[in-house]
């Protein structure tokens, strides 16, 4: 059996046990809460994971789209709206067309900020792009990262 299949079976068993056994789920929570990560993880992602239906006995919540995340953008600065967006995760979940449509709704300065936050333009090639070209560039880079990650974890 491949390592990938073995790991899948292991994590499936951990998920099933956490779902059945509240004490086990609590011990897992304690482990992850005590973990001091050096990565800066978005608070919305942490909250979404806390409410993950795999570990709780309740109906799954509908996935939030990029458009939903930007819906309250009028009431808050563009910088905070952009920090809620992860183009790679959105591309993986909803696809290129949905990502493109959601990005098109954002202002150009938000797209430029998104490039920097997610390092989607390390060479600086997109610095003079118009808004439609920026949207295309972000979608292309998200697709490349998804493909790279698939290859990386295919062993």
PDB file of C-alpha atoms in Angstrom:
ATOM      1  CA  UNK A   1       0.000   0.000   0.000  1.00  0.00           C
ATOM      2  CA  UNK A   2       1.305   3.472  -0.854  1.00  0.00           C
ATOM      3  CA  UNK A   3       2.232   5.971   1.801  1.00  0.00           C
ATOM      4  CA  UNK A   4      -0.499   8.320   0.581  1.00  0.00           C
ATOM      5  CA  UNK A   5      -3.205   5.665   1.005  1.00  0.00           C
ATOM      6  CA  UNK A   6      -1.850   4.693   4.401  1.00  0.00           C
ATOM      7  CA  UNK A   7      -1.923   8.292   5.583  1.00  0.00           C
ATOM      8  CA  UNK A   8      -5.464   8.715   4.246  1.00  0.00           C
ATOM      9  CA  UNK A   9      -6.592   5.650   6.195  1.00  0.00           C
ATOM     10  CA  UNK A  10      -4.861   6.906   9.350  1.00  0.00           C
ATOM     11  CA  UNK A  11      -6.476  10.341   9.198  1.00  0.00           C
ATOM     12  CA  UNK A  12      -9.870   8.867   8.347  1.00  0.00           C
ATOM     13  CA  UNK A  13      -9.639   6.741  11.479  1.00  0.00           C
ATOM     14  CA  UNK A  14      -8.628   9.771  13.574  1.00  0.00           C
ATOM     15  CA  UNK A  15     -11.610  11.729  12.199  1.00  0.00           C
ATOM     16  CA  UNK A  16     -14.014   8.886  12.954  1.00  0.00           C
ATOM     17  CA  UNK A  17     -12.704   8.510  16.506  1.00  0.00           C
ATOM     18  CA  UNK A  18     -12.895  12.276  17.130  1.00  0.00           C
ATOM     19  CA  UNK A  19     -16.490  12.239  15.911  1.00  0.00           C
ATOM     20  CA  UNK A  20     -17.440   9.335  18.214  1.00  0.00           C
ATOM     21  CA  UNK A  21     -15.348  10.180  21.254  1.00  0.00           C
ATOM     22  CA  UNK A  22     -15.663  13.667  22.757  1.00  0.00           C
ATOM     23  CA  UNK A  23     -12.739  13.116  25.139  1.00  0.00           C
ATOM     24  CA  UNK A  24     -10.485  12.190  22.214  1.00  0.00           C
ATOM     25  CA  UNK A  25     -11.674  15.244  20.245  1.00  0.00           C
ATOM     26  CA  UNK A  26     -10.956  17.431  23.283  1.00  0.00           C
ATOM     27  CA  UNK A  27      -7.424  16.035  23.567  1.00  0.00           C
ATOM     28  CA  UNK A  28      -6.839  16.748  19.862  1.00  0.00           C
ATOM     29  CA  UNK A  29      -8.129  20.298  20.342  1.00  0.00           C
ATOM     30  CA  UNK A  30      -5.753  20.777  23.272  1.00  0.00           C
ATOM     31  CA  UNK A  31      -2.817  19.607  21.164  1.00  0.00           C
ATOM     32  CA  UNK A  32      -3.624  22.017  18.343  1.00  0.00           C
ATOM     33  CA  UNK A  33      -4.385  24.925  20.671  1.00  0.00           C
ATOM     34  CA  UNK A  34      -1.034  24.418  22.418  1.00  0.00           C
ATOM     35  CA  UNK A  35       0.832  24.332  19.085  1.00  0.00           C
ATOM     36  CA  UNK A  36       2.667  27.607  18.581  1.00  0.00           C
ATOM     37  CA  UNK A  37       2.817  28.003  14.831  1.00  0.00           C
ATOM     38  CA  UNK A  38       5.244  30.392  13.189  1.00  0.00           C
ATOM     39  CA  UNK A  39       2.737  30.840  10.341  1.00  0.00           C
ATOM     40  CA  UNK A  40       0.238  33.686  10.249  1.00  0.00           C
ATOM     41  CA  UNK A  41      -3.107  31.906   9.809  1.00  0.00           C
ATOM     42  CA  UNK A  42      -6.231  33.937   9.043  1.00  0.00           C
ATOM     43  CA  UNK A  43      -8.671  33.983  11.987  1.00  0.00           C
ATOM     44  CA  UNK A  44     -11.594  33.237   9.639  1.00  0.00           C
ATOM     45  CA  UNK A  45      -9.870  30.008   8.569  1.00  0.00           C
ATOM     46  CA  UNK A  46      -9.306  28.984  12.192  1.00  0.00           C
ATOM     47  CA  UNK A  47     -12.974  29.630  12.990  1.00  0.00           C
ATOM     48  CA  UNK A  48     -14.102  27.669   9.923  1.00  0.00           C
ATOM     49  CA  UNK A  49     -11.984  24.726  11.049  1.00  0.00           C
ATOM     50  CA  UNK A  50     -13.480  24.901  14.540  1.00  0.00           C
ATOM     51  CA  UNK A  51     -16.910  24.583  12.990  1.00  0.00           C
ATOM     52  CA  UNK A  52     -15.911  21.797  10.562  1.00  0.00           C
ATOM     53  CA  UNK A  53     -18.798  19.341  10.173  1.00  0.00           C
ATOM     54  CA  UNK A  54     -16.426  16.331  10.113  1.00  0.00           C
ATOM     55  CA  UNK A  55     -15.779  16.746  13.825  1.00  0.00           C
ATOM     56  CA  UNK A  56     -19.239  17.819  14.952  1.00  0.00           C
ATOM     57  CA  UNK A  57     -22.690  16.314  14.730  1.00  0.00           C
ATOM     58  CA  UNK A  58     -24.504  19.048  12.819  1.00  0.00           C
ATOM     59  CA  UNK A  59     -25.435  19.932   9.284  1.00  0.00           C
ATOM     60  CA  UNK A  60     -22.621  21.243   7.099  1.00  0.00           C
ATOM     61  CA  UNK A  61     -22.527  24.984   6.580  1.00  0.00           C
ATOM     62  CA  UNK A  62     -22.509  26.306   3.027  1.00  0.00           C
ATOM     63  CA  UNK A  63     -19.070  27.214   1.716  1.00  0.00           C
ATOM     64  CA  UNK A  64     -18.332  30.924   1.720  1.00  0.00           C
ATOM     65  CA  UNK A  65     -17.477  32.313  -1.658  1.00  0.00           C
ATOM     66  CA  UNK A  66     -15.008  35.061  -2.380  1.00  0.00           C
ATOM     67  CA  UNK A  67     -17.966  37.285  -3.279  1.00  0.00           C
ATOM     68  CA  UNK A  68     -19.490  36.605   0.163  1.00  0.00           C
ATOM     69  CA  UNK A  69     -16.213  37.556   1.827  1.00  0.00           C
ATOM     70  CA  UNK A  70     -16.141  40.835  -0.070  1.00  0.00           C
ATOM     71  CA  UNK A  71     -19.858  41.553   0.452  1.00  0.00           C
ATOM     72  CA  UNK A  72     -19.240  43.693   3.520  1.00  0.00           C
ATOM     73  CA  UNK A  73     -16.319  45.499   1.942  1.00  0.00           C
ATOM     74  CA  UNK A  74     -18.208  48.797   1.820  1.00  0.00           C
ATOM     75  CA  UNK A  75     -18.395  48.859   5.609  1.00  0.00           C
ATOM     76  CA  UNK A  76     -14.720  48.066   6.138  1.00  0.00           C
ATOM     77  CA  UNK A  77     -11.440  49.070   4.518  1.00  0.00           C
ATOM     78  CA  UNK A  78     -10.347  47.167   1.425  1.00  0.00           C
ATOM     79  CA  UNK A  79      -7.267  45.854   3.226  1.00  0.00           C
ATOM     80  CA  UNK A  80      -9.320  43.787   5.671  1.00  0.00           C
ATOM     81  CA  UNK A  81     -11.523  42.460   2.850  1.00  0.00           C
ATOM     82  CA  UNK A  82      -8.463  41.286   0.971  1.00  0.00           C
ATOM     83  CA  UNK A  83      -6.995  39.554   4.016  1.00  0.00           C
ATOM     84  CA  UNK A  84     -10.044  37.234   4.006  1.00  0.00           C
ATOM     85  CA  UNK A  85      -9.233  36.001   0.504  1.00  0.00           C
ATOM     86  CA  UNK A  86      -7.035  33.027  -0.302  1.00  0.00           C
ATOM     87  CA  UNK A  87      -7.066  32.650  -4.100  1.00  0.00           C
ATOM     88  CA  UNK A  88      -5.487  29.187  -4.055  1.00  0.00           C
ATOM     89  CA  UNK A  89      -8.031  27.765  -1.613  1.00  0.00           C
ATOM     90  CA  UNK A  90     -10.877  29.473  -3.468  1.00  0.00           C
ATOM     91  CA  UNK A  91      -9.638  28.094  -6.806  1.00  0.00           C
ATOM     92  CA  UNK A  92      -9.404  24.606  -5.322  1.00  0.00           C
ATOM     93  CA  UNK A  93     -12.909  24.786  -3.860  1.00  0.00           C
ATOM     94  CA  UNK A  94     -14.873  26.647  -6.553  1.00  0.00           C
ATOM     95  CA  UNK A  95     -12.775  26.659  -9.724  1.00  0.00           C
ATOM     96  CA  UNK A  96     -11.210  29.208 -12.048  1.00  0.00           C
ATOM     97  CA  UNK A  97     -14.400  30.814 -13.367  1.00  0.00           C
ATOM     98  CA  UNK A  98     -15.775  31.503  -9.890  1.00  0.00           C
ATOM     99  CA  UNK A  99     -12.431  32.915  -8.737  1.00  0.00           C
ATOM    100  CA  UNK A 100     -12.216  35.137 -11.805  1.00  0.00           C
ATOM    101  CA  UNK A 101     -15.733  36.499 -11.269  1.00  0.00           C
ATOM    102  CA  UNK A 102     -15.119  37.188  -7.587  1.00  0.00           C
ATOM    103  CA  UNK A 103     -11.778  38.908  -8.238  1.00  0.00           C
ATOM    104  CA  UNK A 104     -13.337  41.084 -10.935  1.00  0.00           C
ATOM    105  CA  UNK A 105     -15.618  42.555  -8.247  1.00  0.00           C
ATOM    106  CA  UNK A 106     -12.622  43.823  -6.242  1.00  0.00           C
ATOM    107  CA  UNK A 107     -10.930  47.187  -6.886  1.00  0.00           C
ATOM    108  CA  UNK A 108      -7.501  47.218  -8.543  1.00  0.00           C
ATOM    109  CA  UNK A 109      -5.666  48.301  -5.377  1.00  0.00           C
ATOM    110  CA  UNK A 110      -7.133  45.278  -3.562  1.00  0.00           C
ATOM    111  CA  UNK A 111      -5.873  42.979  -6.316  1.00  0.00           C
ATOM    112  CA  UNK A 112      -2.414  44.523  -6.077  1.00  0.00           C
ATOM    113  CA  UNK A 113      -2.447  44.004  -2.319  1.00  0.00           C
ATOM    114  CA  UNK A 114      -3.581  40.407  -2.834  1.00  0.00           C
ATOM    115  CA  UNK A 115      -0.569  39.792  -5.095  1.00  0.00           C
ATOM    116  CA  UNK A 116       1.751  40.894  -2.319  1.00  0.00           C
ATOM    117  CA  UNK A 117       0.009  39.102   0.546  1.00  0.00           C
ATOM    118  CA  UNK A 118       0.041  35.767  -1.258  1.00  0.00           C
ATOM    119  CA  UNK A 119       3.328  36.276  -3.140  1.00  0.00           C
ATOM    120  CA  UNK A 120       1.594  35.715  -6.478  1.00  0.00           C
ATOM    121  CA  UNK A 121       4.002  37.969  -8.360  1.00  0.00           C
ATOM    122  CA  UNK A 122       7.495  37.256  -7.020  1.00  0.00           C
ATOM    123  CA  UNK A 123       9.198  38.587 -10.163  1.00  0.00           C
ATOM    124  CA  UNK A 124       7.171  41.807 -10.179  1.00  0.00           C
ATOM    125  CA  UNK A 125       5.923  41.172 -13.709  1.00  0.00           C
ATOM    126  CA  UNK A 126       2.331  42.211 -12.946  1.00  0.00           C
ATOM    127  CA  UNK A 127       3.157  45.651 -11.531  1.00  0.00           C
ATOM    128  CA  UNK A 128       1.903  47.553 -14.581  1.00  0.00           C
ATOM    129  CA  UNK A 129      -1.032  45.326 -15.462  1.00  0.00           C
ATOM    130  CA  UNK A 130      -4.545  46.675 -15.950  1.00  0.00           C
ATOM    131  CA  UNK A 131      -7.285  45.235 -13.709  1.00  0.00           C
ATOM    132  CA  UNK A 132      -8.436  42.468 -16.143  1.00  0.00           C
ATOM    133  CA  UNK A 133      -4.833  41.341 -16.626  1.00  0.00           C
ATOM    134  CA  UNK A 134      -4.291  41.319 -12.848  1.00  0.00           C
ATOM    135  CA  UNK A 135      -7.353  39.111 -12.412  1.00  0.00           C
ATOM    136  CA  UNK A 136      -6.058  36.718 -15.094  1.00  0.00           C
ATOM    137  CA  UNK A 137      -2.604  36.705 -13.499  1.00  0.00           C
ATOM    138  CA  UNK A 138      -4.001  35.823 -10.040  1.00  0.00           C
ATOM    139  CA  UNK A 139      -6.150  33.021 -11.466  1.00  0.00           C
ATOM    140  CA  UNK A 140      -3.179  31.649 -13.436  1.00  0.00           C
ATOM    141  CA  UNK A 141      -0.910  31.741 -10.391  1.00  0.00           C
ATOM    142  CA  UNK A 142      -3.558  30.054  -8.232  1.00  0.00           C
ATOM    143  CA  UNK A 143      -3.904  27.288 -10.842  1.00  0.00           C
ATOM    144  CA  UNK A 144      -0.125  26.822 -10.914  1.00  0.00           C
ATOM    145  CA  UNK A 145       0.053  26.507  -7.151  1.00  0.00           C
ATOM    146  CA  UNK A 146      -2.787  23.997  -7.054  1.00  0.00           C
ATOM    147  CA  UNK A 147      -1.037  21.894  -9.702  1.00  0.00           C
ATOM    148  CA  UNK A 148       2.317  22.207  -7.930  1.00  0.00           C
ATOM    149  CA  UNK A 149       0.750  21.091  -4.650  1.00  0.00           C
ATOM    150  CA  UNK A 150      -0.939  18.126  -6.314  1.00  0.00           C
ATOM    151  CA  UNK A 151       2.423  16.985  -7.674  1.00  0.00           C
ATOM    152  CA  UNK A 152       4.172  17.664  -4.388  1.00  0.00           C
ATOM    153  CA  UNK A 153       1.779  15.505  -2.367  1.00  0.00           C
ATOM    154  CA  UNK A 154       1.392  12.743  -4.957  1.00  0.00           C
ATOM    155  CA  UNK A 155       3.764  10.100  -3.677  1.00  0.00           C
TER     156      UNK A 155
END
